[in-house]
Tab-separated table of C-alpha atoms and ligand atoms in Angstrom:
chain	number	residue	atom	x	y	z
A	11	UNK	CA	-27.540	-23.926	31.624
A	12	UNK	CA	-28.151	-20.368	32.054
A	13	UNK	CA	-27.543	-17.839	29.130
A	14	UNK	CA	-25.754	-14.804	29.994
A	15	UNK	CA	-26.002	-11.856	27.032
A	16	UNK	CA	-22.296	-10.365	26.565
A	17	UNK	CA	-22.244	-7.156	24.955
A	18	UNK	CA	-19.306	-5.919	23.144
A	19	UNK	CA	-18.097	-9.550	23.472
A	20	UNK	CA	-16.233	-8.842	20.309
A	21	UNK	CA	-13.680	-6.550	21.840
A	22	UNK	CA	-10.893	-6.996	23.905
A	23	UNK	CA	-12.560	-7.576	27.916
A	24	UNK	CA	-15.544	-9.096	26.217
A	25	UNK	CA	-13.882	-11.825	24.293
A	26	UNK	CA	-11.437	-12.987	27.052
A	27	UNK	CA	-14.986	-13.159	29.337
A	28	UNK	CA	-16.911	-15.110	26.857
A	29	UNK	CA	-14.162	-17.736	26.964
A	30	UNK	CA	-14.158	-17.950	30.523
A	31	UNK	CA	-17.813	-17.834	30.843
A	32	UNK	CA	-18.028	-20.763	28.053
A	33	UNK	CA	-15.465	-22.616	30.499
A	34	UNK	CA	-17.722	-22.303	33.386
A	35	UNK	CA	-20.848	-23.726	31.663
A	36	UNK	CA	-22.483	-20.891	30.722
A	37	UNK	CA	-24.055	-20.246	27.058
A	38	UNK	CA	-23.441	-16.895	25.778
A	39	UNK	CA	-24.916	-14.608	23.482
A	40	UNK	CA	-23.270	-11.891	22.395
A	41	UNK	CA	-23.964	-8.154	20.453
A	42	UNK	CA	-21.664	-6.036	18.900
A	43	UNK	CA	-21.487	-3.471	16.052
A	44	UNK	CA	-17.627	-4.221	15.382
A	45	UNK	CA	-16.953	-0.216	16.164
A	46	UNK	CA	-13.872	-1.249	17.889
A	47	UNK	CA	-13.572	-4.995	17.594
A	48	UNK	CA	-13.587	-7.511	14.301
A	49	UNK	CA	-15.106	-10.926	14.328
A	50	UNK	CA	-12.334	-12.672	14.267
A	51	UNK	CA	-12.373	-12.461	18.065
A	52	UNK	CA	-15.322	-14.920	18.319
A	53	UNK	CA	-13.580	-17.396	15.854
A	54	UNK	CA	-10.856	-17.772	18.073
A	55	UNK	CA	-12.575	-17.927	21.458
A	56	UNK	CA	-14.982	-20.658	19.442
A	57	UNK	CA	-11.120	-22.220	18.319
A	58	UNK	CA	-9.961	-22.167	22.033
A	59	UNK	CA	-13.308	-23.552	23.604
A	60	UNK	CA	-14.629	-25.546	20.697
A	61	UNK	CA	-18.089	-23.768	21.107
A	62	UNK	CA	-20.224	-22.138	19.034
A	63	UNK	CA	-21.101	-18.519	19.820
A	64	UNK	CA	-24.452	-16.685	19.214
A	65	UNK	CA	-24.291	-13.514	17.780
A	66	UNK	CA	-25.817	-10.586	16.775
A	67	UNK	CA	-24.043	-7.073	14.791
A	68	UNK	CA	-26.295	-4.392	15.777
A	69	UNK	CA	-25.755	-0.631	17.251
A	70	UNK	CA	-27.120	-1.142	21.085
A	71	UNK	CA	-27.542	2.623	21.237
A	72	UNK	CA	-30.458	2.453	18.564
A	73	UNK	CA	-33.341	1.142	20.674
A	74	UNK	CA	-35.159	-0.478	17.684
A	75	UNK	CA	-32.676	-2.904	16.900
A	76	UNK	CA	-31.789	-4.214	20.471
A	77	UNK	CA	-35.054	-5.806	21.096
A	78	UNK	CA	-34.858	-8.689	18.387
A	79	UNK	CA	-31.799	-10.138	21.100
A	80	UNK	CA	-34.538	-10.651	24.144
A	81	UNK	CA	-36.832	-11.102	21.821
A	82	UNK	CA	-34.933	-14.583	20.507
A	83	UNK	CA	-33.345	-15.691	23.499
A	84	UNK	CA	-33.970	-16.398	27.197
A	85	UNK	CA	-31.832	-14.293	28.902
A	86	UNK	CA	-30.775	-15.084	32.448
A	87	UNK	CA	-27.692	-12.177	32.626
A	88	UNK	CA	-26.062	-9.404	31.534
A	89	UNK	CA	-22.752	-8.270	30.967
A	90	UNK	CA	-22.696	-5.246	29.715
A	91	UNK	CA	-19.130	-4.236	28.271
A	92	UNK	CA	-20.163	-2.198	24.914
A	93	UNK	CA	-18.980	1.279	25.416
A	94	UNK	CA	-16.298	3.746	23.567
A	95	UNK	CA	-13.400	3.315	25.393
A	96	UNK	CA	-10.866	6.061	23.886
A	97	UNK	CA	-10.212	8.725	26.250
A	98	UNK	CA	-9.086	11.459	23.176
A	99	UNK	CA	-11.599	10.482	21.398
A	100	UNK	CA	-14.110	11.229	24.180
A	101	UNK	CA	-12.657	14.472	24.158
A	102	UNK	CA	-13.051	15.298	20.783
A	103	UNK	CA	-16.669	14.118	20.687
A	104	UNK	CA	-18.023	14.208	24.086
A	105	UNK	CA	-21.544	13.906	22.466
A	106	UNK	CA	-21.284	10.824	20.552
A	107	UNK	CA	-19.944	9.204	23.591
A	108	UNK	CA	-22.254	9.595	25.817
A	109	UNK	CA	-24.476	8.476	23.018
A	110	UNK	CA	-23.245	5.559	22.487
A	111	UNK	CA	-22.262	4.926	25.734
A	112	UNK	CA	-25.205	6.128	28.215
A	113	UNK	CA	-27.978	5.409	25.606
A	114	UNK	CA	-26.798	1.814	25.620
A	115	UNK	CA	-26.479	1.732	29.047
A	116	UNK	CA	-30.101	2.786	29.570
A	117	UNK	CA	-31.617	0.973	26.437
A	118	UNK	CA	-30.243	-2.429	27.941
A	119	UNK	CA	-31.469	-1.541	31.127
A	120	UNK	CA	-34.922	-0.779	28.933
A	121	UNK	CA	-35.036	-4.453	27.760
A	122	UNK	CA	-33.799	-5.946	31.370
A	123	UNK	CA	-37.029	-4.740	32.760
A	124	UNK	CA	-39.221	-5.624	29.928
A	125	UNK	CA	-38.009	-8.648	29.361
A	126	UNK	CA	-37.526	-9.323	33.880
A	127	UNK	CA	-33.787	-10.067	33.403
A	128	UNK	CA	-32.890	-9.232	36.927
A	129	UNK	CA	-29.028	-9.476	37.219
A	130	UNK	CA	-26.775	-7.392	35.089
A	131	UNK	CA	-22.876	-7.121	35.447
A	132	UNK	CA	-21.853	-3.061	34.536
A	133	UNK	CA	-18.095	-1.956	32.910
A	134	UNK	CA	-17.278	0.716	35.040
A	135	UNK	CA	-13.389	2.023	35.185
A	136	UNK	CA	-11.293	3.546	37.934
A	137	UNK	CA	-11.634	6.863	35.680
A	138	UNK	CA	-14.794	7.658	37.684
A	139	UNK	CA	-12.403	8.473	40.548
A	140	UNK	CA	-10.934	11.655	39.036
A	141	UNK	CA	-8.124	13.084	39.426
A	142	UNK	CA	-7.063	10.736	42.336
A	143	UNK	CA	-4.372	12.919	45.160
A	144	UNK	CA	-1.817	10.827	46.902
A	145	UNK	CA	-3.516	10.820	50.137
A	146	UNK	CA	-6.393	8.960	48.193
A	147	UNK	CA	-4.159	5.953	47.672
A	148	UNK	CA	-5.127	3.056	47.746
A	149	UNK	CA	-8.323	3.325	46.224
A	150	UNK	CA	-11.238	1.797	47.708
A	151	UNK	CA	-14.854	1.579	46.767
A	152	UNK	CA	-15.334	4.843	49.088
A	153	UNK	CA	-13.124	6.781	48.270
A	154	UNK	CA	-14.084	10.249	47.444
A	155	UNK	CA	-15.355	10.544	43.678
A	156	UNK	CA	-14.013	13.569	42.089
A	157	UNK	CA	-14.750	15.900	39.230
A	158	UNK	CA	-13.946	13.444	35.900
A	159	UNK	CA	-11.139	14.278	34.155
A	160	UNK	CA	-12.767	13.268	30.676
A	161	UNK	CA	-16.318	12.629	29.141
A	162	UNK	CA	-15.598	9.429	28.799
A	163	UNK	CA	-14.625	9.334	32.744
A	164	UNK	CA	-18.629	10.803	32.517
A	165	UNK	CA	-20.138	8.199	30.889
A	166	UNK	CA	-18.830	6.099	33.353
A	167	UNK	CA	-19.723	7.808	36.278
A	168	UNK	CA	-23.593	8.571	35.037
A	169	UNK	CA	-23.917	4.761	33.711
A	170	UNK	CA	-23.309	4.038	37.252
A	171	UNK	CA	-25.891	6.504	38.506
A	172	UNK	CA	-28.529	5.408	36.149
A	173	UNK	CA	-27.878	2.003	37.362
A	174	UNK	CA	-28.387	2.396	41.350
A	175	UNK	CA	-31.333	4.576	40.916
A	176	UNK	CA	-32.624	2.131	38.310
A	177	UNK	CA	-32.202	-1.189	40.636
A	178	UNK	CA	-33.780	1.304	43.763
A	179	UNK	CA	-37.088	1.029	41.862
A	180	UNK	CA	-37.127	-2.254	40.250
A	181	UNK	CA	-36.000	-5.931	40.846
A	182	UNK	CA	-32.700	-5.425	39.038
A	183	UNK	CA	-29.641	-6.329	40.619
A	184	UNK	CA	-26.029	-4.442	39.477
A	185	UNK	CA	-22.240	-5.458	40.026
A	186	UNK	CA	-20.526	-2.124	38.865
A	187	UNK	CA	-17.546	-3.553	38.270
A	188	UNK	CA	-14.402	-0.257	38.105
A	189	UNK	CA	-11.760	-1.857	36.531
A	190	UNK	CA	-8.527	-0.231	36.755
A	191	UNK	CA	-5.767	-1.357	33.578
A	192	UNK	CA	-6.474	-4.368	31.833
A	193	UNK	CA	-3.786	-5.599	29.979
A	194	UNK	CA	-1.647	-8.979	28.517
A	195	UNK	CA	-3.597	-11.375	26.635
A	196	UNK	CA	-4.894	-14.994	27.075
A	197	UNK	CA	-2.145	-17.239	28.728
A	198	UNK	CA	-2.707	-19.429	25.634
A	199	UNK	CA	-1.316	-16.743	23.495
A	200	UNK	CA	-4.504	-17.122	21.262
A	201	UNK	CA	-6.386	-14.979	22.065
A	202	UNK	CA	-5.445	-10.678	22.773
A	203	UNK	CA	-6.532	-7.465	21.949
A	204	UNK	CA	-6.228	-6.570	18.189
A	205	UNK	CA	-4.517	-3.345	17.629
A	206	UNK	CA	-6.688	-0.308	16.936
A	207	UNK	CA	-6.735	3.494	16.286
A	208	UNK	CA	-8.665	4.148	19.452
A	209	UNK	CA	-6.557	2.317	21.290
A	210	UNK	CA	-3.182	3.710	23.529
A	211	UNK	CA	-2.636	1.679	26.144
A	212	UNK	CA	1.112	1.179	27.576
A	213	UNK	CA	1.253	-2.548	26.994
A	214	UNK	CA	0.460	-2.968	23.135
A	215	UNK	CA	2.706	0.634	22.928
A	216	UNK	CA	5.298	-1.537	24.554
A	217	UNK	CA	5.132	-5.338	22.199
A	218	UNK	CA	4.584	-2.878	19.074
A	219	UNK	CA	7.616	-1.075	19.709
A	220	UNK	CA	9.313	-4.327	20.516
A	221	UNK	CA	8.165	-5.934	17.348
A	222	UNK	CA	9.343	-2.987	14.932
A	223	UNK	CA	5.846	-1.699	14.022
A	224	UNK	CA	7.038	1.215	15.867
A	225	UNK	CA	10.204	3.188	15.588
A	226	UNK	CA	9.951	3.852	19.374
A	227	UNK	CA	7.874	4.578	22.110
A	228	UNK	CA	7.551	8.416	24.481
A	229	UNK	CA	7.537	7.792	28.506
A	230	UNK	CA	5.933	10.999	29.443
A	231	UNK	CA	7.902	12.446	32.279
A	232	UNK	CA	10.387	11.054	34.519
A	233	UNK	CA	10.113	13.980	37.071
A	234	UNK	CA	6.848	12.168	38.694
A	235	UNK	CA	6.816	12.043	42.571
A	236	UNK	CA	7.137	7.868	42.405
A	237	UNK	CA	9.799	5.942	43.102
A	238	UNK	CA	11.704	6.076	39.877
A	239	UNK	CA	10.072	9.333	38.469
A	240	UNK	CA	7.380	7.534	35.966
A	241	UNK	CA	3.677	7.509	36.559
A	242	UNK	CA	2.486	4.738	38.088
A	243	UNK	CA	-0.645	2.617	37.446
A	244	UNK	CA	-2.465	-0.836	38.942
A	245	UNK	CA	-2.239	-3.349	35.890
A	246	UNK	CA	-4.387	-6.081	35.881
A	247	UNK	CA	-4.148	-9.075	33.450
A	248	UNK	CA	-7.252	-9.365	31.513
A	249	UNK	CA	-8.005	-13.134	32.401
A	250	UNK	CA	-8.557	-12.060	35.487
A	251	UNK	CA	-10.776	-9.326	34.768
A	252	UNK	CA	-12.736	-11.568	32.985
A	253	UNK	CA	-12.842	-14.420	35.632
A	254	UNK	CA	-14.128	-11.679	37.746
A	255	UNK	CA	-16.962	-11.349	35.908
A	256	UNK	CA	-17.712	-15.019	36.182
A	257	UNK	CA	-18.177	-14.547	39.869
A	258	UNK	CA	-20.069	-11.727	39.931
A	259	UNK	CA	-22.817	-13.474	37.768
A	260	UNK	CA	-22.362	-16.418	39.957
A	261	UNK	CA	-22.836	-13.952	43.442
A	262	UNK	CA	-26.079	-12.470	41.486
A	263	UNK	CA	-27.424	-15.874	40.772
A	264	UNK	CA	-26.912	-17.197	44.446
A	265	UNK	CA	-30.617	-17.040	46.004
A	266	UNK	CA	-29.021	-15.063	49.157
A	267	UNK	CA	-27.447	-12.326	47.480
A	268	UNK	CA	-30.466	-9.414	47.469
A	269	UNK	CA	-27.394	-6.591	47.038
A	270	UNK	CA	-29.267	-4.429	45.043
A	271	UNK	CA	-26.422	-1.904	43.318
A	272	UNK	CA	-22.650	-3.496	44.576
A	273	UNK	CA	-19.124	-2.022	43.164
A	274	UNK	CA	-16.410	-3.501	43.137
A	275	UNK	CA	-12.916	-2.622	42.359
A	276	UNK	CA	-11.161	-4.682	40.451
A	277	UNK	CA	-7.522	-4.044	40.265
A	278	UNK	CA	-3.941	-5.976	41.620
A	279	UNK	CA	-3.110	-3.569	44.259
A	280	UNK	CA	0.291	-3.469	43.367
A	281	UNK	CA	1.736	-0.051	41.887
A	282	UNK	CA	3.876	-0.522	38.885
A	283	UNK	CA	5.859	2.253	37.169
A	284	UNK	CA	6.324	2.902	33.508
A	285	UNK	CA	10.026	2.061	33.828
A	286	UNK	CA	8.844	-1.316	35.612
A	287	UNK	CA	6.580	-2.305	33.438
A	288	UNK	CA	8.898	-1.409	30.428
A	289	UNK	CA	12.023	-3.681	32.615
A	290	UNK	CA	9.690	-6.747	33.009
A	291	UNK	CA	8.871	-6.643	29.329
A	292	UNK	CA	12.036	-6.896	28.478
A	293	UNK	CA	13.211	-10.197	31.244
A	294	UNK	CA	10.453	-12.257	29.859
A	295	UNK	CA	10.792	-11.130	26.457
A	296	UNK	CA	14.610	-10.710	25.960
A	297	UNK	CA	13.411	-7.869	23.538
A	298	UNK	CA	15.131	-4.345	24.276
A	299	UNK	CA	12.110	-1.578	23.937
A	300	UNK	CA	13.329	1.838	21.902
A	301	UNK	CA	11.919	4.078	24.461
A	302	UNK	CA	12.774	8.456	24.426
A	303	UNK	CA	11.742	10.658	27.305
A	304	UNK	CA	9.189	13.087	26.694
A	305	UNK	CA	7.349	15.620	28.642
A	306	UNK	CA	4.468	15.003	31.086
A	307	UNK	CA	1.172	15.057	28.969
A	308	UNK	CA	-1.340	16.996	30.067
A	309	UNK	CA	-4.576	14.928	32.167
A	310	UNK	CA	-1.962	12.273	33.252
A	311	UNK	CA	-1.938	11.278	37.003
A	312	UNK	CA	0.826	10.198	38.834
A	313	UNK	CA	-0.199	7.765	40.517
A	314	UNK	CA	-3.365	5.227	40.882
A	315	UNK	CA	-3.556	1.474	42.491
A	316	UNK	CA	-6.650	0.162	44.297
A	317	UNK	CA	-7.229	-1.647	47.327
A	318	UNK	CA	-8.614	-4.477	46.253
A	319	UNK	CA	-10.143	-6.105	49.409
A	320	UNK	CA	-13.779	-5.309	48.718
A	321	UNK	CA	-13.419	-7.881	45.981
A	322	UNK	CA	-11.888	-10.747	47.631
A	323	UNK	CA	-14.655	-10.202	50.503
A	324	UNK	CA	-17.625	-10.208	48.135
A	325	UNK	CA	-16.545	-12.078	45.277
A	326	UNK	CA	-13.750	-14.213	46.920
A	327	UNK	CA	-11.794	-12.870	43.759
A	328	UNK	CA	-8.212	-11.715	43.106
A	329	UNK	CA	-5.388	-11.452	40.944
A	330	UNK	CA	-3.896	-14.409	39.898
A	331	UNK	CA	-1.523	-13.010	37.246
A	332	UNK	CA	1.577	-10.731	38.148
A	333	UNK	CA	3.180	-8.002	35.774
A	334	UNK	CA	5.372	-10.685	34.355
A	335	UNK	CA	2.786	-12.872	33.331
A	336	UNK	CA	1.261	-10.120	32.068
A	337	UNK	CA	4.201	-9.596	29.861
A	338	UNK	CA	4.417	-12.637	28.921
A	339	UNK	CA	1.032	-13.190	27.210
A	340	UNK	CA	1.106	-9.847	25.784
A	341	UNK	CA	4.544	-10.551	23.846
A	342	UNK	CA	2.684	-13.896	22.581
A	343	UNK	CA	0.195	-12.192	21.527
A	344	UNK	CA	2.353	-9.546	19.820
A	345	UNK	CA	3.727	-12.479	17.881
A	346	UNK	CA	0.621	-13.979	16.896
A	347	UNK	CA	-0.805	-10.933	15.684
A	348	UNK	CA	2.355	-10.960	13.403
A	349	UNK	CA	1.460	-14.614	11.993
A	350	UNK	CA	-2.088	-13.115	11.462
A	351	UNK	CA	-0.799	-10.573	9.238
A	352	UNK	CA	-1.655	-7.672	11.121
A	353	UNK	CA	-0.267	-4.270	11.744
A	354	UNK	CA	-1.286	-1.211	12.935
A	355	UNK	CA	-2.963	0.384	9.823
A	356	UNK	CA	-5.407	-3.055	9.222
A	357	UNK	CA	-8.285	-2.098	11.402
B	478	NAD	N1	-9.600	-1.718	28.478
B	478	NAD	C1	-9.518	-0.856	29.468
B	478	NAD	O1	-8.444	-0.320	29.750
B	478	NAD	C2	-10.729	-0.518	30.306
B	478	NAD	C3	-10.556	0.055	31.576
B	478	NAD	C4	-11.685	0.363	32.324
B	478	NAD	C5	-12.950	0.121	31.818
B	478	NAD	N2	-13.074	-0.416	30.576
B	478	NAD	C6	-14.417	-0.647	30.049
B	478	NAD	O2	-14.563	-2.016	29.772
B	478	NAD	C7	-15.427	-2.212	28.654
B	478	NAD	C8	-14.760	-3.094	27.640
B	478	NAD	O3	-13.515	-2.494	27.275
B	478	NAD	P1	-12.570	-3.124	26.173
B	478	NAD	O4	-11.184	-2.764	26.544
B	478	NAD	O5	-12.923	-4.524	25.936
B	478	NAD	O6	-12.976	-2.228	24.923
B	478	NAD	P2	-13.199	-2.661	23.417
B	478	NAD	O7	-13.312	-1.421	22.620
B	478	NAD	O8	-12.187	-3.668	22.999
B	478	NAD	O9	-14.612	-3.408	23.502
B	478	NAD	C9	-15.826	-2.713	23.510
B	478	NAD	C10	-16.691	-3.360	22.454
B	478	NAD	O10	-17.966	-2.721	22.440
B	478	NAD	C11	-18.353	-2.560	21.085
B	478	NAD	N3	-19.315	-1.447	21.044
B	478	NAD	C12	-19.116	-0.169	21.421
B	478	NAD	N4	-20.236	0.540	21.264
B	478	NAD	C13	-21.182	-0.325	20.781
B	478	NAD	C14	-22.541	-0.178	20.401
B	478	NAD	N5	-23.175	0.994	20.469
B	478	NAD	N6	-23.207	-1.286	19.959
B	478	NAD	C15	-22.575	-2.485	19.873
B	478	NAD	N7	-21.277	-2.664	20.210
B	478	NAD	C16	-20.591	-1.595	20.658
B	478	NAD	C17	-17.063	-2.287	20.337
B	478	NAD	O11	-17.143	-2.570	18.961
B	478	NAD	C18	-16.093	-3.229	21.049
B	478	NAD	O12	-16.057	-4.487	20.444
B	478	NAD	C19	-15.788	-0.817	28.162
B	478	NAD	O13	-17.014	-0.450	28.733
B	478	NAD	C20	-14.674	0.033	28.713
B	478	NAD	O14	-15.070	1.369	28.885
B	478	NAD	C21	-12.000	-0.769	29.813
């Protein structure tokens, strides 16, 4: 049984990949420092697999504590998910994200090679694109990369640089993996993303709105060039995201895979609109959403989907999950979150 080393398993991606990587016989081990994330996400992915999870609650952007983790365990892979994920905040603090966020890029890296762990899975994000024009669409692995619209877009695009000139001089192999919007929750309706002040993603602004814990929600401009005037993006349900990642350990493990530095995007393909995602919300929830129109906020593209062949080719991976589904689980979720007593001013 190999044992893969998850980090930022805690938070939302992380947790829905330990539970698939518990599913597909792998032992995990997983580090987080609860910055975005509470433990009960491990107590419910233990609930759901009937596992036990090792874990350790340390900063991985403070060298001296990381090494106790390959110092205790075997480790055969990495995913490597920890990172600050908030786009404002990013913008507000550009230097403590790249601390956090390159430093623990390049202090697991550190360990990998001290410790000969040789295949490593990266979080990258569709962010490292830029400011994406409409003759750029779909996006595929080549297209152009432009100037990033946000440190955080940085961090992404220099923990990917670190990582192919890194693996060019040693034995480490890298799956960059550029996600493009993970949403919904585990089909079980267990197991989700727990609301958070760093968080503003479309889907929990959607199920919170639903579920009264807010008066409404803003669309931001319905004067887009897209087919019903709201921005579009490529939503991808988070199980798949994290089933991904089960095959990109699997490809690094396979004796005939000497890729060095791969990416991958991982993304549906399919373009859907604000008002779209907002109408199949409300079919599979039978929940009307309070929604006003506001003006376009500043940053905000208009439209971004991938091309998500490269994946299927390498990984023999795609989307299983539409936008309903998507929907579906994150309504469930919604409502579970409820039962657990939680609102938006608990963590
Ligand atoms: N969710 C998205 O929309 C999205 C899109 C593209 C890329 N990504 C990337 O995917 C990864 C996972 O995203 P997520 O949505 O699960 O975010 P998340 O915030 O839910 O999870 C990240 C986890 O990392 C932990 N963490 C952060 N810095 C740490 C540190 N220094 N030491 C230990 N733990 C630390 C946080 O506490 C959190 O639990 C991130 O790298 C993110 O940038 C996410």
């Amino acid at each position: 049984m190999k044992n893969i080393l998850v980090t930022g398993g805690a938070g939302y991606i992380g947790s829905h990949t330990l539970l698939e990587l518990i599913k597909a016989g792998f032992r995990v081990i997983s580090v987080d420092n609860y910055y975005n994330s509470i433990d009960l996400s491990y107590q419910l992915v233990e609930e759901i697999t009937g596992a036990k999870i090792k874990k350790y609650q340390l900063d991985l952007a403070d060298k001296n504590d990381v090494e106790i983790v390959f110092q205790e365990n075997q480790i055969d892979g990495i995913i490597h998910f920890a990172a600050l994920k908030s786009v404002p905040d990013s913008v507000a603090n550009p230097i403590f994200c790249y601390q956090n966020n390159n430093n623990s890029t390049l202090i697991i890296a550190h360990y990998a090679n001290k410790y000969n762990v040789k295949n490593l899975v990266f979080s990258s994000s569709c962010s490292v694109y830029g400011n994406v024009s409409p003759e750029d669409l779909p996006v595929q692995e080549d297209t152009p990369i432009r100037k990033a619209e946000s440190p955080y877009a940085y961090s992404k695009q220099n923990g990917e640089v670190f990582l192919k000139s890194i693996c060019e001089v040693s034995n480490l192999k890298v799956f960059a993996l550029r996600y493009f919007n993970p949403v919904g929750a585990h089909p079980s309706g267990q197991l989700g993303e727990f609301p958070s002040k760093h968080s503003n993603n479309l889907v929990p602004i959607i199920t919170q709105t639903a579920a009264g814990i807010r008066d409404h929600m803003t669309v931001f401009g319905d004067n887009w060039n897209t087919r019903d005037g709201s921005c579009i993006r490529d939503y991808i349900h988070v199980t798949d995201i994290a089933l991904a990642h089960v095959l990109a350990l699997q490809k690094l493990f396979h004796p005939e895979w000497n890729n060095q530095f791969e990416i991958i995007n991982l993304g549906s393909g399919k373009g859907v609109s604000v008002f779209e995602a907002i109408k199949s919300f409300e079919e599979v929830s039978g929940v009307k959403v309070n929604y006003k129109m506001g003006d376009r906020r500043e940053g905000d593209v208009e439209a971004i989907y991938s091309l998500p062949q490269k994946a299927k080719r390498v990984l023999g991976w795609e989307a299983q999950y539409d936008v309903n589904d998507m929907m579906t689980s994150a309504w469930q979720w919604q409502l579970k979150l409820i039962e657990l007593g939680f609102n938006l001013t608990k963590i």
